[in-house]
Amino acid sequence: DLAERLIEELIQIDPAYDEVHIQKANILSKRGLHKEAISALQTALKLSPDDPDVLSMLGMELLFEENFEEAKWIFMRCLQEDPEDYSSLYNLVYCFELLEKPNESISFLENFIDQNPYSEVAWHELGRQYFQIKEYSQAYRAFDYANLIDESFIGAYIEKGKVLEKLKKYNQAIVNYKITLQLDDP
């Protein structure tokens, strides 16, 4: 309550200071008032339109409100600002999944990879999307690229193992699972 009163006083003193609107959004979000938090973040965005932290926070508030379509566009903006913002990439793919749009997700990820070919996370997510639509050879290829970029990327080895199981290539699946055991605790 005290923090909220102080923030309101600061807004009266300097309404053009974006940080007070961001802090107001934090308080509102913690109280479960996500619509109000979104409004505060939109005000902050007007004051600093390309702030990746504000965009990311806005995307999360939209997720809380289950506005996945709008959140999707916000996370895309986050990735335009910072292609290595893997949190936004994961959240974007999550939005596509909740919207049940795997083909749109695949299209986005392929375009993203064209611009960022060494993003092992994007390759991994692409593989997950292909796996969902049972395009196992494409999924395997994507996971394999993720491991070519990062030989210690355990998630890609595990996913390759799952794909190989679906393709009934059990011995190859075991090889991938054994690699994960060498890289990390069982």
Tab-separated table of C-alpha atoms in Angstrom:
chain	number	residue	atom	x	y	z
A	1	ASP	CA	0.000	0.000	0.000
A	2	LEU	CA	2.780	2.392	0.913
A	3	ALA	CA	4.656	1.663	-2.327
A	4	GLU	CA	1.517	2.276	-4.327
A	5	ARG	CA	0.913	5.621	-2.601
A	6	LEU	CA	4.530	6.653	-3.240
A	7	ILE	CA	4.267	5.674	-6.908
A	8	GLU	CA	1.078	7.748	-7.275
A	9	GLU	CA	2.871	10.733	-5.705
A	10	LEU	CA	5.784	10.287	-8.105
A	11	ILE	CA	3.401	10.126	-11.065
A	12	GLN	CA	1.927	13.459	-9.915
A	13	ILE	CA	5.430	14.954	-9.728
A	14	ASP	CA	6.679	13.583	-13.063
A	15	PRO	CA	4.079	11.760	-15.179
A	16	ALA	CA	6.531	11.532	-18.106
A	17	TYR	CA	8.991	9.337	-16.176
A	18	ASP	CA	8.506	5.846	-17.587
A	19	GLU	CA	10.013	4.027	-14.577
A	20	VAL	CA	7.182	5.069	-12.237
A	21	HIS	CA	4.655	3.516	-14.626
A	22	ILE	CA	6.743	0.345	-14.787
A	23	GLN	CA	6.844	0.123	-10.987
A	24	LYS	CA	3.119	0.802	-10.817
A	25	ALA	CA	2.606	-2.109	-13.231
A	26	ASN	CA	4.750	-4.342	-10.993
A	27	ILE	CA	2.596	-3.540	-7.980
A	28	LEU	CA	-0.639	-4.034	-9.895
A	29	SER	CA	0.573	-7.336	-11.327
A	30	LYS	CA	1.489	-8.650	-7.885
A	31	ARG	CA	-2.023	-7.814	-6.776
A	32	GLY	CA	-3.449	-9.781	-9.719
A	33	LEU	CA	-4.729	-6.628	-11.410
A	34	HIS	CA	-3.353	-7.514	-14.820
A	35	LYS	CA	-5.605	-5.258	-16.912
A	36	GLU	CA	-4.516	-2.273	-14.857
A	37	ALA	CA	-0.873	-3.404	-15.117
A	38	ILE	CA	-1.263	-3.584	-18.900
A	39	SER	CA	-2.568	-0.020	-18.926
A	40	ALA	CA	0.406	1.198	-16.860
A	41	LEU	CA	2.832	-0.612	-19.159
A	42	GLN	CA	1.174	0.868	-22.245
A	43	THR	CA	1.733	4.300	-20.722
A	44	ALA	CA	5.389	3.419	-20.090
A	45	LEU	CA	5.711	2.232	-23.698
A	46	LYS	CA	4.418	5.565	-24.978
A	47	LEU	CA	7.214	7.213	-23.022
A	48	SER	CA	9.931	4.794	-24.199
A	49	PRO	CA	8.539	2.845	-27.179
A	50	ASP	CA	11.398	0.405	-27.775
A	51	ASP	CA	12.211	-0.611	-24.217
A	52	PRO	CA	12.604	-4.403	-24.435
A	53	ASP	CA	11.969	-4.878	-20.703
A	54	VAL	CA	8.646	-3.044	-20.890
A	55	LEU	CA	7.657	-5.010	-23.980
A	56	SER	CA	8.501	-8.274	-22.255
A	57	MET	CA	6.563	-7.313	-19.126
A	58	LEU	CA	3.582	-6.329	-21.289
A	59	GLY	CA	3.726	-9.680	-23.054
A	60	MET	CA	3.681	-11.492	-19.719
A	61	GLU	CA	0.697	-9.488	-18.484
A	62	LEU	CA	-1.133	-10.332	-21.697
A	63	LEU	CA	-0.371	-14.001	-21.047
A	64	PHE	CA	-1.895	-13.658	-17.566
A	65	GLU	CA	-5.001	-12.231	-19.214
A	66	GLU	CA	-4.960	-15.119	-21.735
A	67	ASN	CA	-4.741	-12.651	-24.602
A	68	PHE	CA	-2.413	-14.923	-26.543
A	69	GLU	CA	-2.880	-13.244	-29.916
A	70	GLU	CA	-1.781	-9.838	-28.644
A	71	ALA	CA	0.989	-11.381	-26.515
A	72	LYS	CA	2.288	-13.127	-29.635
A	73	TRP	CA	2.761	-9.784	-31.409
A	74	ILE	CA	4.453	-8.241	-28.379
A	75	PHE	CA	6.951	-11.122	-28.106
A	76	MET	CA	7.660	-10.777	-31.833
A	77	ARG	CA	8.528	-7.117	-31.195
A	78	CYS	CA	10.788	-8.200	-28.341
A	79	LEU	CA	12.664	-10.495	-30.706
A	80	GLN	CA	13.017	-7.725	-33.284
A	81	GLU	CA	14.687	-5.629	-30.592
A	82	ASP	CA	16.824	-8.499	-29.281
A	83	PRO	CA	17.041	-11.765	-31.274
A	84	GLU	CA	18.833	-13.418	-28.342
A	85	ASP	CA	15.914	-12.845	-25.968
A	86	TYR	CA	15.211	-16.554	-25.531
A	87	SER	CA	12.571	-15.932	-22.898
A	88	SER	CA	10.516	-14.042	-25.485
A	89	LEU	CA	11.164	-16.771	-28.046
A	90	TYR	CA	9.877	-19.442	-25.654
A	91	ASN	CA	6.869	-17.304	-24.762
A	92	LEU	CA	6.114	-16.653	-28.422
A	93	VAL	CA	6.151	-20.362	-29.238
A	94	TYR	CA	3.969	-20.929	-26.166
A	95	CYS	CA	1.450	-18.432	-27.603
A	96	PHE	CA	1.416	-20.265	-30.931
A	97	GLU	CA	0.830	-23.537	-29.061
A	98	LEU	CA	-2.064	-22.118	-27.034
A	99	LEU	CA	-3.547	-20.649	-30.208
A	100	GLU	CA	-3.126	-24.101	-31.807
A	101	LYS	CA	-1.197	-22.669	-34.757
A	102	PRO	CA	1.776	-25.003	-35.270
A	103	ASN	CA	2.141	-24.095	-38.950
A	104	GLU	CA	2.351	-20.382	-38.125
A	105	SER	CA	4.888	-21.210	-35.446
A	106	ILE	CA	6.960	-23.210	-37.929
A	107	SER	CA	6.785	-20.411	-40.482
A	108	PHE	CA	7.863	-17.832	-37.907
A	109	LEU	CA	10.713	-20.008	-36.629
A	110	GLU	CA	11.989	-20.742	-40.142
A	111	ASN	CA	12.038	-17.000	-40.924
A	112	PHE	CA	13.690	-16.297	-37.585
A	113	ILE	CA	16.339	-18.928	-38.320
A	114	ASP	CA	16.971	-17.383	-41.746
A	115	GLN	CA	17.978	-14.216	-39.869
A	116	ASN	CA	19.626	-16.019	-36.922
A	117	PRO	CA	20.973	-19.319	-38.265
A	118	TYR	CA	23.096	-20.045	-35.190
A	119	SER	CA	20.244	-19.894	-32.691
A	120	GLU	CA	20.227	-23.378	-31.213
A	121	VAL	CA	17.127	-22.464	-29.205
A	122	ALA	CA	15.205	-21.552	-32.367
A	123	TRP	CA	16.278	-24.810	-34.036
A	124	HIS	CA	15.192	-26.741	-30.939
A	125	GLU	CA	11.797	-25.015	-30.886
A	126	LEU	CA	11.397	-25.667	-34.613
A	127	GLY	CA	12.049	-29.342	-33.976
A	128	ARG	CA	9.437	-29.382	-31.220
A	129	GLN	CA	6.883	-27.888	-33.576
A	130	TYR	CA	7.615	-30.442	-36.297
A	131	PHE	CA	7.380	-33.202	-33.688
A	132	GLN	CA	3.908	-31.980	-32.698
A	133	ILE	CA	2.644	-32.329	-36.266
A	134	LYS	CA	4.378	-35.714	-36.608
A	135	GLU	CA	6.926	-34.541	-39.186
A	136	TYR	CA	9.608	-36.625	-37.525
A	137	SER	CA	12.326	-36.370	-40.161
A	138	GLN	CA	12.042	-32.558	-40.141
A	139	ALA	CA	12.035	-32.585	-36.334
A	140	TYR	CA	15.169	-34.725	-36.245
A	141	ARG	CA	16.906	-32.403	-38.713
A	142	ALA	CA	16.096	-29.352	-36.566
A	143	PHE	CA	17.288	-31.011	-33.340
A	144	ASP	CA	20.442	-32.155	-35.126
A	145	TYR	CA	21.189	-28.565	-36.175
A	146	ALA	CA	20.686	-27.456	-32.570
A	147	ASN	CA	23.329	-29.995	-31.520
A	148	LEU	CA	25.678	-28.957	-34.311
A	149	ILE	CA	25.531	-25.412	-32.976
A	150	ASP	CA	25.817	-26.454	-29.335
A	151	GLU	CA	27.227	-29.935	-28.769
A	152	SER	CA	26.244	-29.793	-25.104
A	153	PHE	CA	22.573	-28.912	-25.688
A	154	ILE	CA	20.998	-31.750	-23.710
A	155	GLY	CA	17.413	-30.904	-24.669
A	156	ALA	CA	18.131	-31.463	-28.350
A	157	TYR	CA	19.694	-34.879	-27.666
A	158	ILE	CA	16.665	-35.902	-25.615
A	159	GLU	CA	14.293	-34.732	-28.331
A	160	LYS	CA	16.323	-36.535	-30.998
A	161	GLY	CA	15.979	-39.673	-28.909
A	162	LYS	CA	12.203	-39.235	-28.807
A	163	VAL	CA	12.077	-38.758	-32.572
A	164	LEU	CA	14.196	-41.836	-33.147
A	165	GLU	CA	11.862	-43.833	-30.912
A	166	LYS	CA	8.914	-42.736	-33.057
A	167	LEU	CA	10.881	-43.841	-36.129
A	168	LYS	CA	11.564	-47.179	-34.368
A	169	LYS	CA	15.315	-46.558	-34.474
A	170	TYR	CA	15.804	-47.608	-30.892
A	171	ASN	CA	19.565	-48.176	-30.952
A	172	GLN	CA	20.147	-44.662	-32.283
A	173	ALA	CA	17.745	-43.293	-29.666
A	174	ILE	CA	19.770	-45.024	-26.946
A	175	VAL	CA	22.966	-43.423	-28.285
A	176	ASN	CA	21.388	-39.953	-27.914
A	177	TYR	CA	20.116	-40.705	-24.430
A	178	LYS	CA	23.576	-41.929	-23.410
A	179	ILE	CA	25.069	-38.656	-24.613
A	180	THR	CA	22.744	-36.792	-22.240
A	181	LEU	CA	23.971	-38.967	-19.372
A	182	GLN	CA	27.560	-38.069	-20.210
A	183	LEU	CA	26.708	-34.361	-20.292
A	184	ASP	CA	24.658	-34.165	-17.111
A	185	ASP	CA	23.512	-36.113	-14.096
A	186	PRO	CA	21.069	-38.937	-14.846
